[in-house]
Short mmCIF file of C-alpha atoms and ligand atoms in Angstrom, two decimals:
data_model
loop_
_atom_site.label_atom_id
_atom_site.label_comp_id
_atom_site.label_asym_id
_atom_site.label_seq_id
_atom_site.Cartn_x
_atom_site.Cartn_y
_atom_site.Cartn_z
CA UNK W 1438 -235.30 -88.93 109.07
CA UNK W 1439 -237.09 -85.88 110.81
CA UNK W 1440 -235.78 -82.61 112.69
CA UNK W 1441 -238.95 -82.62 114.57
CA UNK W 1442 -241.21 -86.07 115.74
CA UNK W 1443 -244.52 -83.88 118.13
CA UNK W 1444 -246.80 -86.47 119.20
CA UNK W 1445 -249.97 -85.09 119.56
CA UNK W 1446 -252.12 -82.36 117.38
CA UNK W 1447 -254.02 -80.71 120.07
CA UNK W 1448 -253.15 -76.80 120.86
CA UNK W 1449 -249.77 -76.91 122.33
CA UNK W 1450 -248.60 -79.78 118.79
CA UNK W 1451 -250.62 -78.14 116.50
CA UNK W 1452 -249.86 -74.74 116.91
CA UNK W 1453 -246.37 -75.77 117.30
CA UNK W 1454 -245.59 -77.81 114.20
CA UNK W 1455 -247.17 -74.58 112.45
CA UNK W 1456 -244.46 -72.81 113.68
CA UNK W 1457 -242.48 -75.29 113.16
CA UNK W 1458 -243.11 -76.12 109.81
CA UNK W 1459 -243.27 -72.65 108.15
CA UNK W 1460 -240.10 -72.06 110.14
CA UNK W 1461 -238.05 -74.43 107.58
CA UNK W 1462 -238.37 -78.01 110.35
CA UNK W 1463 -239.21 -80.94 108.64
CA UNK W 1464 -241.53 -82.11 110.87
CA UNK W 1465 -244.27 -84.57 111.50
CA UNK W 1466 -247.35 -84.75 113.82
CA UNK W 1467 -248.07 -88.60 115.37
CA UNK W 1468 -251.75 -88.06 116.99
CA UNK W 1469 -254.55 -90.98 117.24
CA UNK W 1470 -257.39 -89.46 117.46
CA UNK W 1471 -258.71 -85.92 115.56
CA UNK W 1472 -256.45 -83.21 115.43
CA UNK W 1473 -257.74 -80.69 117.35
CA UNK W 1474 -257.24 -82.43 120.64
CA UNK W 1475 -259.45 -82.28 123.59
CA UNK W 1476 -259.73 -78.38 123.20
CA UNK W 1477 -261.18 -78.53 119.77
CA UNK W 1478 -263.39 -82.12 120.08
CA UNK W 1479 -264.11 -82.18 123.59
CA UNK W 1480 -263.66 -78.82 125.64
CA UNK W 1481 -263.57 -75.88 124.77
CA UNK W 1482 -265.04 -75.68 121.10
CA UNK W 1483 -267.81 -77.72 121.56
CA UNK W 1484 -268.56 -76.56 125.42
CA UNK W 1485 -268.79 -72.77 123.35
CA UNK W 1486 -271.08 -74.48 121.32
CA UNK W 1487 -273.61 -75.66 123.43
CA UNK W 1488 -273.59 -72.47 126.51
CA UNK W 1489 -273.80 -70.10 123.72
CA UNK W 1490 -277.36 -71.72 122.22
CA UNK W 1491 -278.36 -71.29 125.78
CA UNK W 1492 -277.55 -68.39 126.12
CA UNK W 1493 -279.03 -67.37 123.57
CA UNK W 1494 -282.62 -69.15 124.92
CA UNK W 1495 -282.01 -67.27 127.96
CA UNK W 1496 -282.44 -63.88 126.82
CA UNK W 1497 -284.99 -65.73 124.54
CA UNK W 1498 -287.01 -66.79 128.54
CA UNK W 1499 -286.10 -63.32 129.48
CA UNK W 1500 -286.44 -61.28 126.47
CA UNK W 1501 -289.48 -59.28 127.62
CA UNK W 1502 -287.53 -57.58 130.55
CA UNK W 1503 -286.30 -55.75 126.65
CA UNK W 1504 -289.38 -55.11 125.10
CA UNK W 1505 -289.86 -58.45 123.28
CA UNK W 1506 -292.07 -60.64 123.12
CA UNK W 1507 -293.10 -63.68 122.18
CA UNK W 1508 -294.18 -67.00 123.58
CA UNK W 1509 -293.13 -70.67 124.23
CA UNK W 1510 -289.24 -70.27 123.12
CA UNK W 1511 -287.83 -73.62 123.29
CA UNK W 1512 -284.77 -75.10 122.30
CA UNK W 1513 -284.09 -77.94 120.71
CA UNK W 1514 -281.10 -80.66 122.47
CA UNK W 1515 -280.10 -82.99 119.04
CA UNK W 1516 -280.17 -80.00 117.08
CA UNK W 1517 -277.56 -78.20 120.00
CA UNK W 1518 -275.65 -81.30 119.65
CA UNK W 1519 -275.13 -81.60 115.46
CA UNK W 1520 -274.02 -78.22 115.63
CA UNK W 1521 -271.89 -78.93 117.61
CA UNK W 1522 -270.14 -81.78 115.85
CA UNK W 1523 -270.35 -79.40 112.06
CA UNK W 1524 -268.03 -76.86 114.50
CA UNK W 1525 -266.33 -79.30 115.54
CA UNK W 1526 -265.79 -80.96 111.82
CA UNK W 1527 -264.88 -77.39 110.93
CA UNK W 1528 -262.28 -75.99 112.85
CA UNK W 1529 -261.10 -79.59 112.58
CA UNK W 1530 -261.16 -79.95 109.01
CA UNK W 1531 -258.93 -75.98 109.20
CA UNK W 1532 -256.08 -77.85 110.96
CA UNK W 1533 -255.76 -79.34 108.59
CA UNK W 1534 -255.20 -77.61 106.35
CA UNK W 1535 -253.04 -75.51 108.15
CA UNK W 1536 -250.63 -78.02 108.62
CA UNK W 1537 -250.76 -79.31 104.96
CA UNK W 1538 -249.69 -75.59 103.86
CA UNK W 1539 -246.99 -75.33 106.95
CA UNK W 1540 -245.51 -77.99 104.99
CA UNK W 1541 -246.27 -80.58 108.29
CA UNK W 1542 -246.65 -84.08 107.29
CA UNK W 1543 -249.26 -86.13 110.27
CA UNK W 1544 -249.88 -89.57 110.63
CA UNK W 1545 -253.26 -90.65 112.33
CA UNK W 1546 -252.24 -93.08 114.76
CA UNK W 1547 -250.46 -93.42 118.74
CA UNK W 1548 -247.35 -93.18 118.40
CA UNK W 1549 -243.88 -95.40 121.37
CA UNK W 1550 -241.29 -93.47 121.94
CA UNK W 1551 -238.79 -96.43 120.91
CA UNK W 1552 -235.43 -95.52 122.73
CA UNK W 1553 -233.01 -92.47 121.38
CA UNK W 1554 -229.72 -94.13 118.80
CA UNK W 1555 -226.59 -92.26 117.27
CA UNK W 1556 -229.73 -90.73 114.92
CA UNK W 1557 -231.95 -89.08 116.64
CA UNK W 1558 -235.60 -90.95 118.87
CA UNK W 1559 -237.05 -93.43 117.40
CA UNK W 1560 -240.70 -93.45 117.80
CA UNK W 1561 -242.96 -96.06 116.80
CA UNK W 1562 -246.57 -95.09 114.62
CA UNK W 1563 -249.24 -98.33 113.02
CA UNK W 1564 -246.61 -100.62 113.01
CA UNK W 1565 -243.98 -97.81 111.89
CA UNK W 1566 -241.00 -96.12 112.40
CA UNK W 1567 -239.89 -93.00 112.83
CA UNK W 1568 -237.08 -91.18 113.52
CA UNK W 1569 -236.42 -86.98 114.77
CA UNK W 1570 -233.74 -85.36 116.38
CA UNK W 1571 -235.91 -83.98 118.23
CA UNK W 1572 -238.92 -84.83 120.46
CA UNK W 1573 -241.89 -82.35 121.30
CA UNK W 1574 -244.83 -84.72 123.85
CA UNK W 1575 -247.87 -82.60 123.28
CA UNK W 1576 -250.43 -85.59 124.67
CA UNK W 1577 -252.69 -83.50 126.90
CA UNK W 1578 -254.36 -85.38 129.85
CA UNK W 1579 -257.35 -87.03 130.23
CA UNK W 1580 -260.11 -86.95 133.40
CA UNK W 1581 -258.96 -87.40 136.37
CA UNK W 1582 -260.99 -90.96 137.59
CA UNK W 1583 -259.81 -92.02 141.33
CA UNK W 1584 -261.06 -94.79 142.43
CA UNK W 1585 -264.55 -93.76 144.22
CA UNK W 1586 -266.77 -97.07 144.52
CA UNK W 1587 -268.98 -98.10 142.26
CA UNK W 1588 -267.25 -95.35 139.57
CA UNK W 1589 -265.49 -97.56 136.84
CA UNK W 1590 -269.43 -99.57 135.94
CA UNK W 1591 -270.92 -96.60 136.28
CA UNK W 1592 -268.89 -95.61 133.69
CA UNK W 1593 -269.21 -98.88 131.25
CA UNK W 1594 -273.26 -98.55 132.33
CA UNK W 1595 -273.22 -94.85 130.65
CA UNK W 1596 -274.81 -93.67 134.85
CA UNK W 1597 -271.22 -91.78 135.20
CA UNK W 1598 -270.05 -89.51 132.32
CA UNK W 1599 -266.57 -87.73 131.46
CA UNK W 1600 -266.71 -83.79 129.78
CA UNK W 1601 -266.13 -86.60 126.63
CA UNK W 1602 -269.49 -88.27 126.38
CA UNK W 1603 -271.28 -85.22 128.09
CA UNK W 1604 -271.24 -84.14 125.15
CA UNK W 1605 -272.90 -86.15 123.18
CA UNK W 1606 -275.49 -86.74 124.59
CA UNK W 1607 -278.89 -87.22 122.52
CA UNK W 1608 -281.43 -85.79 125.17
CA UNK W 1609 -281.67 -83.18 128.32
CA UNK W 1610 -281.34 -85.38 130.73
CA UNK W 1611 -284.47 -84.90 133.66
CA UNK W 1612 -281.35 -84.44 136.88
CA UNK W 1613 -277.44 -83.95 137.03
CA UNK W 1614 -275.39 -84.85 139.27
CA UNK W 1615 -272.04 -82.95 139.31
CA UNK W 1616 -269.45 -83.94 141.29
CA UNK W 1617 -266.64 -81.24 141.17
CA UNK W 1618 -267.36 -77.64 141.11
CA UNK W 1619 -264.33 -76.60 138.88
CA UNK W 1620 -264.07 -75.07 135.59
CA UNK W 1621 -266.02 -77.62 133.63
CA UNK W 1622 -268.88 -78.78 135.86
CA UNK W 1623 -269.87 -74.84 136.56
CA UNK W 1624 -269.98 -74.97 132.88
CA UNK W 1625 -272.33 -77.33 132.41
CA UNK W 1626 -273.92 -76.92 134.72
CA UNK W 1627 -274.58 -74.20 133.69
CA UNK W 1628 -275.73 -75.55 130.12
CA UNK W 1629 -277.48 -78.10 131.67
CA UNK W 1630 -279.88 -75.47 134.55
CA UNK W 1631 -280.57 -73.48 131.91
CA UNK W 1632 -282.30 -75.77 129.54
CA UNK W 1633 -284.09 -77.16 132.22
CA UNK W 1634 -282.37 -80.11 134.00
CA UNK W 1635 -282.44 -79.52 137.99
CA UNK W 1636 -278.73 -80.08 138.60
CA UNK W 1637 -276.58 -80.64 141.78
CA UNK W 1638 -273.12 -79.78 141.85
CA UNK W 1639 -271.18 -81.55 144.49
CA UNK W 1640 -267.60 -80.36 145.75
CA UNK W 1641 -265.17 -81.46 148.28
CA UNK W 1642 -264.25 -77.44 149.30
CA UNK W 1643 -266.29 -74.93 150.90
CA UNK W 1644 -266.15 -72.93 147.69
CA UNK W 1645 -266.86 -73.47 144.47
CA UNK W 1646 -264.69 -72.17 141.29
CA UNK W 1647 -261.20 -73.76 142.92
CA UNK W 1648 -258.73 -70.48 142.85
CA UNK W 1649 -261.06 -67.52 142.07
CA UNK W 1650 -261.22 -65.16 144.13
CA UNK W 1651 -263.33 -66.00 147.48
CA UNK W 1652 -266.01 -62.80 146.62
CA UNK W 1653 -266.83 -63.86 143.08
CA UNK W 1654 -266.78 -67.32 143.38
CA UNK W 1655 -269.80 -66.34 146.46
CA UNK W 1656 -271.25 -64.04 143.79
CA UNK W 1657 -271.35 -66.79 141.77
CA UNK W 1658 -272.33 -69.82 142.73
CA UNK W 1659 -275.48 -67.10 144.62
CA UNK W 1660 -276.71 -66.11 140.70
CA UNK W 1661 -276.56 -70.06 139.85
CA UNK W 1662 -278.43 -70.99 143.51
CA UNK W 1663 -281.29 -68.34 142.47
CA UNK W 1664 -281.06 -70.21 139.33
CA UNK W 1665 -281.85 -73.23 141.46
CA UNK W 1666 -278.45 -75.21 141.60
CA UNK W 1667 -278.09 -76.72 144.13
CA UNK W 1668 -274.61 -76.61 145.54
CA UNK W 1669 -273.62 -79.27 147.99
CA UNK W 1670 -270.07 -77.77 149.43
CA UNK W 1671 -268.05 -79.09 151.26
CA UNK W 1672 -269.20 -82.88 150.79
CA UNK W 1673 -266.74 -85.85 149.86
CA UNK W 1674 -268.52 -87.82 147.02
CA UNK W 1675 -268.40 -91.03 148.09
CA UNK W 1676 -270.07 -94.10 145.45
CA UNK W 1677 -271.45 -93.67 141.75
CA UNK W 1678 -273.39 -96.58 142.18
CA UNK W 1679 -276.67 -97.53 140.86
CA UNK W 1680 -277.57 -94.04 139.83
CA UNK W 1681 -277.01 -92.47 142.55
CA UNK W 1682 -273.99 -90.19 144.31
CA UNK W 1683 -273.76 -91.33 147.55
CA UNK W 1684 -271.69 -87.87 149.37
CA UNK W 1685 -270.28 -87.45 152.80
CA UNK W 1686 -270.85 -84.03 154.85
CA UNK W 1687 -270.87 -83.80 158.03
CA UNK W 1688 -270.45 -87.05 158.97
CA UNK W 1689 -273.64 -87.97 157.88
CA UNK W 1690 -274.33 -89.65 154.37
CA UNK W 1691 -276.59 -89.29 152.25
CA UNK W 1692 -278.29 -90.31 147.86
CA UNK W 1693 -278.99 -88.73 144.91
CA UNK W 1694 -280.94 -90.59 142.32
CA UNK W 1695 -280.14 -89.05 139.27
CA UNK W 1696 -280.35 -89.61 135.74
CA UNK W 1697 -276.78 -88.92 135.06
CA UNK W 1698 -273.69 -88.26 136.51
CA UNK W 1699 -270.66 -85.63 135.98
CA UNK W 1700 -267.52 -85.88 137.36
CA UNK W 1701 -265.42 -83.28 136.72
CA UNK W 1702 -262.92 -83.40 139.30
CA UNK W 1703 -259.58 -82.12 137.37
CA UNK W 1704 -256.91 -83.65 134.51
CA UNK W 1705 -254.01 -85.95 134.67
CA UNK W 1706 -250.97 -85.74 132.06
CA UNK W 1707 -251.35 -88.35 129.89
CA UNK W 1708 -247.50 -90.07 129.90
CA UNK W 1709 -248.98 -93.61 130.02
CA UNK W 1710 -247.92 -96.11 127.58
CA UNK W 1711 -245.96 -93.05 125.66
CA UNK W 1712 -242.69 -95.43 126.05
CA UNK W 1713 -241.43 -92.36 128.42
CA UNK W 1714 -239.42 -94.53 129.77
CA UNK W 1715 -237.14 -95.64 127.09
CA UNK W 1716 -235.55 -92.90 127.06
CA UNK W 1717 -235.20 -91.32 130.56
CA UNK W 1718 -237.97 -89.31 131.50
CA UNK W 1719 -238.33 -86.93 134.65
CA UNK W 1720 -242.45 -87.39 135.86
CA UNK W 1721 -243.62 -85.75 139.10
CA UNK W 1722 -246.81 -86.55 139.51
CA UNK W 1723 -247.37 -88.31 136.12
CA UNK W 1724 -246.36 -85.15 134.46
CA UNK W 1725 -243.51 -84.22 132.23
CA UNK W 1726 -241.19 -82.10 134.14
CA UNK W 1727 -240.11 -78.84 132.04
CA UNK W 1728 -238.32 -75.46 132.95
CA UNK W 1729 -239.74 -72.21 131.78
CA UNK W 1730 -238.09 -73.11 128.39
CA UNK W 1731 -239.91 -76.52 127.71
CA UNK W 1732 -236.94 -78.29 127.91
CA UNK W 1733 -237.12 -81.82 129.71
CA UNK W 1734 -234.48 -83.53 131.65
CA UNK W 1735 -233.52 -85.22 128.20
CA UNK W 1736 -231.24 -82.91 125.53
CA UNK W 1737 -233.41 -82.54 122.59
CA UNK W 1738 -236.74 -83.44 123.69
CA UNK W 1739 -239.31 -80.63 125.08
CA UNK W 1740 -242.87 -80.56 126.81
CA UNK W 1741 -245.62 -78.73 125.98
CA UNK W 1742 -249.53 -78.24 127.21
CA UNK W 1743 -251.58 -80.29 129.42
CA UNK W 1744 -248.93 -82.81 130.18
CA UNK W 1745 -246.16 -80.82 131.54
CA UNK W 1746 -249.11 -80.42 134.15
CA UNK W 1747 -248.82 -76.68 134.86
CA UNK W 1748 -251.51 -74.54 133.35
CA UNK W 1749 -254.38 -76.73 132.08
CA UNK W 1750 -255.25 -74.91 129.82
CA UNK W 1751 -255.02 -74.22 125.66
CA UNK W 1752 -254.16 -70.62 125.55
CA UNK W 1753 -250.85 -71.57 127.84
CA UNK W 1754 -250.59 -75.07 125.56
CA UNK W 1755 -249.90 -72.45 122.68
CA UNK W 1756 -247.56 -70.54 124.25
CA UNK W 1757 -245.77 -73.25 125.84
CA UNK W 1758 -245.30 -74.59 122.16
CA UNK W 1759 -244.14 -71.71 119.94
CA UNK W 1760 -242.02 -71.12 122.70
CA UNK W 1761 -240.44 -75.16 122.90
CA UNK W 1762 -239.95 -74.23 118.72
CA UNK W 1763 -238.19 -70.76 119.43
CA UNK W 1764 -235.80 -73.17 121.76
CA UNK W 1765 -235.06 -75.38 119.16
CA UNK W 1766 -234.74 -72.86 116.94
CA UNK W 1767 -231.85 -70.98 118.33
CA UNK W 1768 -233.93 -68.57 119.32
CA UNK W 1769 -234.42 -68.00 123.04
CA UNK W 1770 -237.42 -67.22 124.73
CA UNK W 1771 -238.94 -68.32 128.16
CA UNK W 1772 -243.63 -68.26 129.04
CA UNK W 1773 -244.12 -65.84 131.84
CA UNK W 1774 -246.78 -68.13 134.04
CA UNK W 1775 -248.12 -65.14 136.51
CA UNK W 1776 -249.97 -63.81 134.09
CA UNK W 1777 -251.95 -66.26 132.38
CA UNK W 1778 -255.96 -65.06 132.37
CA UNK W 1779 -257.94 -67.99 132.83
CA UNK W 1780 -262.33 -67.74 131.89
CA UNK W 1781 -265.33 -69.78 133.52
CA UNK W 1782 -267.61 -69.54 130.69
CA UNK W 1783 -271.26 -69.39 133.50
CA UNK W 1784 -273.49 -66.42 132.10
CA UNK W 1785 -272.40 -64.50 133.78
CA UNK W 1786 -269.26 -64.85 132.32
CA UNK W 1787 -266.22 -65.07 135.15
CA UNK W 1788 -262.28 -63.83 133.92
CA UNK W 1789 -259.19 -63.58 136.04
CA UNK W 1790 -255.67 -62.75 135.75
CA UNK W 1791 -252.56 -62.77 138.36
CA UNK W 1792 -253.68 -62.05 142.16
CA UNK W 1793 -256.88 -62.73 144.03
CA UNK W 1794 -257.44 -61.07 147.99
CA UNK W 1795 -256.71 -64.26 148.73
CA UNK W 1796 -253.02 -64.58 146.82
CA UNK W 1797 -251.80 -61.26 147.68
CA UNK W 1798 -252.87 -61.89 151.27
CA UNK W 1799 -250.95 -64.93 151.41
CA UNK W 1800 -248.06 -63.87 150.05
CA UNK W 1801 -247.41 -60.24 151.94
CA UNK W 1802 -247.79 -57.80 149.46
CA UNK W 1803 -249.54 -54.41 150.29
CA UNK W 1804 -252.53 -53.90 148.59
CA UNK W 1805 -255.17 -51.86 147.35
CA UNK W 1806 -258.54 -53.29 146.87
CA UNK W 1807 -261.14 -52.19 145.47
CA UNK W 1808 -264.57 -54.20 144.12
CA UNK W 1809 -266.15 -51.68 141.38
CA UNK W 1810 -270.16 -52.38 140.03
CA UNK W 1811 -269.87 -53.11 136.91
CA UNK W 1812 -272.90 -50.83 136.36
CA UNK W 1813 -270.94 -47.71 136.35
CA UNK W 1814 -270.85 -48.20 132.82
CA UNK W 1815 -273.99 -46.87 130.37
CA UNK W 1816 -273.13 -50.25 128.30
CA UNK W 1817 -273.34 -52.39 130.77
CA UNK W 1818 -276.61 -51.27 132.54
CA UNK W 1819 -278.36 -50.63 129.17
CA UNK W 1820 -278.00 -54.16 128.78
CA UNK W 1821 -278.16 -55.89 131.78
CA UNK W 1822 -281.61 -55.96 132.93
CA UNK W 1823 -280.92 -57.26 136.10
CA UNK W 1824 -277.18 -57.85 135.69
CA UNK W 1825 -274.68 -57.40 139.81
CA UNK W 1826 -271.38 -57.37 137.66
CA UNK W 1827 -268.41 -56.46 139.22
CA UNK W 1828 -264.70 -55.86 138.13
CA UNK W 1829 -262.45 -56.93 141.29
CA UNK W 1830 -258.98 -55.18 141.17
CA UNK W 1831 -256.00 -55.45 143.40
CA UNK W 1832 -253.01 -52.59 143.08
CA UNK W 1833 -249.64 -53.32 144.44
CA UNK W 1834 -249.39 -49.72 146.99
CA UNK W 1835 -245.58 -50.15 147.23
CA UNK W 1836 -245.60 -49.46 143.13
CA UNK W 1837 -249.30 -48.92 142.70
CA UNK W 1838 -249.12 -50.59 139.60
CA UNK W 1839 -252.03 -53.38 138.85
CA UNK W 1840 -250.74 -56.75 140.26
CA UNK W 1841 -254.52 -58.89 140.01
CA UNK W 1842 -256.97 -58.16 137.83
CA UNK W 1843 -261.56 -60.21 138.47
CA UNK W 1844 -264.40 -59.85 136.69
CA UNK W 1845 -267.86 -61.67 136.97
CA UNK W 1846 -270.36 -60.07 134.02
CA UNK W 1847 -271.43 -59.12 130.32
CA UNK W 1848 -268.06 -59.49 128.50
CA UNK W 1849 -265.57 -60.64 130.92
CA UNK W 1850 -264.21 -63.37 128.42
CA UNK W 1851 -263.04 -60.65 126.15
CA UNK W 1852 -262.35 -57.82 128.53
CA UNK W 1853 -259.57 -59.84 130.70
CA UNK W 1854 -257.39 -59.77 127.74
CA UNK W 1855 -256.12 -56.33 128.53
CA UNK W 1856 -255.82 -57.00 132.28
CA UNK W 1857 -253.78 -59.31 131.27
CA UNK W 1858 -251.84 -57.01 129.70
CA UNK W 1859 -251.67 -54.30 132.42
CA UNK W 1860 -250.09 -57.35 134.71
CA UNK W 1861 -248.03 -59.01 132.01
CA UNK W 1862 -246.53 -55.20 131.76
CA UNK W 1863 -246.91 -54.16 135.43
CA UNK W 1864 -248.74 -51.19 134.10
CA UNK W 1865 -248.98 -48.70 137.02
CA UNK W 1866 -252.41 -47.72 138.35
CA UNK W 1867 -250.94 -43.63 136.70
CA UNK W 1868 -250.25 -45.36 133.19
CA UNK W 1869 -254.29 -47.08 132.67
CA UNK W 1870 -255.19 -43.21 133.99
CA UNK W 1871 -253.46 -42.11 130.07
CA UNK W 1872 -255.38 -44.81 128.12
CA UNK W 1873 -258.66 -43.95 126.61
CA UNK W 1874 -261.45 -46.74 126.10
CA UNK W 1875 -263.72 -46.47 123.94
CA UNK W 1876 -267.87 -45.51 124.83
CA UNK W 1877 -269.84 -46.63 125.44
CA UNK W 1878 -268.40 -49.87 126.28
CA UNK W 1879 -268.23 -52.11 130.17
CA UNK W 1880 -264.01 -52.28 129.93
CA UNK W 1881 -264.17 -48.31 130.71
CA UNK W 1882 -264.69 -49.27 134.74
CA UNK W 1883 -261.26 -50.56 134.42
CA UNK W 1884 -260.16 -47.38 134.28
CA UNK W 1885 -262.62 -45.74 135.59
CA UNK W 1886 -261.62 -47.76 138.67
CA UNK W 1887 -258.00 -46.09 138.08
CA UNK W 1888 -259.85 -42.66 139.97
CA UNK W 1889 -261.53 -44.41 142.67
P1 NAI B 415 -260.85 -77.96 138.08
O1 NAI B 415 -259.89 -78.73 139.19
O2 NAI B 415 -261.02 -76.66 137.16
O3 NAI B 415 -262.33 -78.94 139.14
C1 NAI B 415 -262.29 -80.71 140.02
C2 NAI B 415 -263.13 -79.64 141.49
O4 NAI B 415 -263.34 -80.96 141.76
C3 NAI B 415 -262.22 -79.09 142.15
O5 NAI B 415 -262.80 -77.86 142.66
C4 NAI B 415 -262.06 -79.95 143.31
O6 NAI B 415 -261.88 -79.71 145.06
C5 NAI B 415 -263.39 -80.82 143.28
N1 NAI B 415 -262.76 -82.32 143.33
C6 NAI B 415 -261.78 -83.11 143.35
N2 NAI B 415 -261.93 -84.51 143.88
C7 NAI B 415 -263.42 -84.48 144.26
C8 NAI B 415 -264.40 -85.36 145.27
N3 NAI B 415 -263.81 -86.58 144.83
N4 NAI B 415 -265.50 -84.71 145.33
C9 NAI B 415 -266.24 -83.82 144.44
N5 NAI B 415 -265.41 -82.78 144.35
C10 NAI B 415 -264.28 -82.73 144.04
O7 NAI B 415 -260.83 -79.35 136.62
P2 NAI B 415 -262.13 -79.76 136.18
O8 NAI B 415 -263.66 -79.38 135.88
O9 NAI B 415 -262.29 -81.51 136.11
O10 NAI B 415 -261.51 -78.83 135.10
C11 NAI B 415 -259.83 -79.53 133.86
C12 NAI B 415 -259.20 -78.76 133.71
O11 NAI B 415 -259.78 -78.96 132.11
C13 NAI B 415 -259.27 -77.58 134.61
O12 NAI B 415 -257.78 -76.93 134.95
C14 NAI B 415 -259.42 -76.30 133.51
O13 NAI B 415 -257.99 -75.64 133.69
C15 NAI B 415 -259.58 -77.34 132.06
N6 NAI B 415 -260.89 -76.42 131.40
C16 NAI B 415 -260.75 -75.11 131.23
C17 NAI B 415 -261.91 -74.49 130.64
C18 NAI B 415 -261.47 -72.86 130.61
O14 NAI B 415 -261.08 -72.55 130.49
N7 NAI B 415 -263.31 -72.14 130.10
C19 NAI B 415 -263.45 -75.20 130.55
C20 NAI B 415 -263.35 -76.34 131.17
C21 NAI B 415 -262.40 -77.07 131.85
#
């Protein structure tokens, strides 16, 4: 008998387990694959490992701009892939050690919820039954794979790849078609473009990077178009077969033959086969319905992370897991979804929080919009010979507080948390003006903007 059974050991599950264990709850995590989930094993961390190698390679190729000269920089893709495996191994074992220290038990098997009894929730895994007074579901998400003609066979043949297989390629493809110009598509486009593949991005919408501010997504697209990535926007993929992707644009069908096709058109909550129907958990479009406390409709059943279909980001998952544990422990806690930062780790990086110009207008906010060049920063100029980065700040004129920030440029990923705090705490322009920022840094531009 456990106080808490957590199904899924990704960012939501393992962080929740760590908190629960330290708080004295007898906790069991059931994970069918490796601890760390998609983020650690086939998402955030492996992609960042690849992208860092690509960035060093890019720096090497352009080192002459900074007076550093050497000939013929090369990249060893198989070394990069092996290093990625080493990084994952180290971090996954770190998660295991963390849970052990918190006194959490881990079972490696597929969990199925059997029933609710007077004692609690009965979960089967590896032929055994486990009973928990409370149940936290953190089963994450799978890649969305719609019934596109030929896709199922192309996945089998190895022509079509998801985020998982693309990280295991042994050689650099000559050419790759990326279906979907969202976060995964753009990060992988960045990697393959850096290492020398011909990259096509086929996107259904008329812009890349989904909800990112239009002005910034156009800038990102221009950067990569200049580097040779071919963007095909407003195009619907009709088939992925015979080593080719066919799309329809303006009523015309076009086929691109390539070594591989990466399908990155979103993710779907992983709820099938879990036995949720056995205890009556309500789903909406396949995702578990939760409130801001992480509660489902069934008392004692909680859900956190991608499985609730809300934010699909590892950092949201961490917080959602914590919120569930705090509420289980009787400490009322809720998550604020308004100020969750997000980052695209392209080069230049893009990071944003809060409103964009478009969402502010949709909401009818009366806003001041500033797009300020990062060249106001001495450090940025010193380190970015051809950089065109900007920070875009949206200020609500009524209260003179910052409601949204989007950055494109070096260090955007590291700067955005400061902006997130401004949005979360509804900081006014006058408050930011009084803060002292370190010099020389790129983030100084945010302060500078407060005086413009
Ligand atoms: P996404 O939702 O970011 O982008 C999918 C794109 O595919 C959209 O732009 C959509 O318009 C397009 N699309 C959909 N169907 C299409 C079709 N048939 N043909 C052409 N285009 C089509 O999803 P993505 O990139 O697969 O990422 C999945 C999730 O993983 C996201 O929710 C993201 O937040 C998360 N993620 C986060 C990262 C980060 O925080 N840096 C990195 C990678 C993934």
